[in-house]
Amino acid sequence: AKESGKNRYWLYQADMSLIAQNRLTLEQRLRRALERGEFVLYYQPQVDVVSGKLLGMEALLRWKHPEAGIIPPLKFIPIAEETGLILPIGEWVLRTAIAQNVAWQRKGLSHLRIAVNLSGRQLLQENLVERVKTILEEEQMEGKWLELEITESVAIHDLELTIRVLSEFKKMGVHIAIDDFGIGYSSLSYLKLFPIDTLKVDQSFIRDSLHNAENGTIVSTIIGLARDLNFLAIAEGVETEAQYEFLKEQACTGIQGYLISRPLPAAEMTTLLNLVHEN
Ligand code: C2E
Ligand code: CA
Ligand code: CA
Ligand code: CA
């Protein structure tokens, strides 16, 4: 018994060093990816439920790996967060999204707000507000064209810090969205503490909203809550016409999802903006 225990220990150690090694190389590979410009942003439109007009878009990160192809964010963002690499990557995302939006605005395509996801590490980062301000100034975009998305759990991690940081953003005209709303298991009292503009209804509720009465109720409750608190409500992950009809009945502000469009590379988004502009 002692022997096998020992074997198990060695096995465990071997496993651990393998994992540690993989961690290290993935971290190195992420660092290199940033240096080599292998990250790209895709853009997903958000559309007004009533008018069908574009309300804005969300920038979504991808890693364009030379061999593996497009790698989705959930495959590498957790490691980026753990290693702190999310800070330089997040800064790159902010600058790229803002520069792209300014380029679209200068081409005379409609002026839209661009939403960027902020990780917890970024919110805790010292000088985040200053960094964003600098990027806005350097790229010459007004704060009102930027929306920052933070999840509930990130927002309530340190209430005082969040209130302070979000209030600074508010003063710059930057919009704030609470992402994945409804799955954070938190009390609702924080909603009145933060200067929030938008609640994004988590896609897990939308997915089943028509076949699962509880989810339908949750969706309409969140939309009602947003309305009462004067926030916009954006439903994520809208894939079907029926979901769209339901959200329209509930007077949801906007929708985002495959029904309208998948996230698009910048060039395809430009084509879409041109089409919208001409019509
Ligand atoms: P999220 O912020 O909740 O983004 C929405 C996700 O839903 C995106 O996945 C989008 O492609 C996907 N989606 C949109 N419409 C539909 C639909 O109709 N059906 C389905 N099934 N999915 C839909 P994506 O791009 O893989 O991003 C996953 C997550 O990675 C994001 O979730 C966000 O938490 C994180 N993320 C993405 N980009 C960034 C970034 O630049 N910074 C940080 N910190 N996180 C990011
Ligand atoms: Ca988001
Ligand atoms: Ca979300
Ligand atoms: Ca999510």
Coordinates of C-alpha atoms and ligand atoms in Angstrom, one line a residue, residues 58 60 117 149 179-180 200 236, ligand 2:
E58 CA -19.2 44.5 -29.4
L60 CA -14.6 40.2 -29.4
N117 CA -15.0 43.6 -22.5
E149 CA -18.6 45.7 -20.3
D179 CA -22.4 41.7 -18.9
D180 CA -23.9 38.3 -18.4
K200 CA -26.9 42.6 -21.0
E236 CA -27.3 38.3 -26.0
Ligands
CA2 CA -19.4 40.9 -23.4

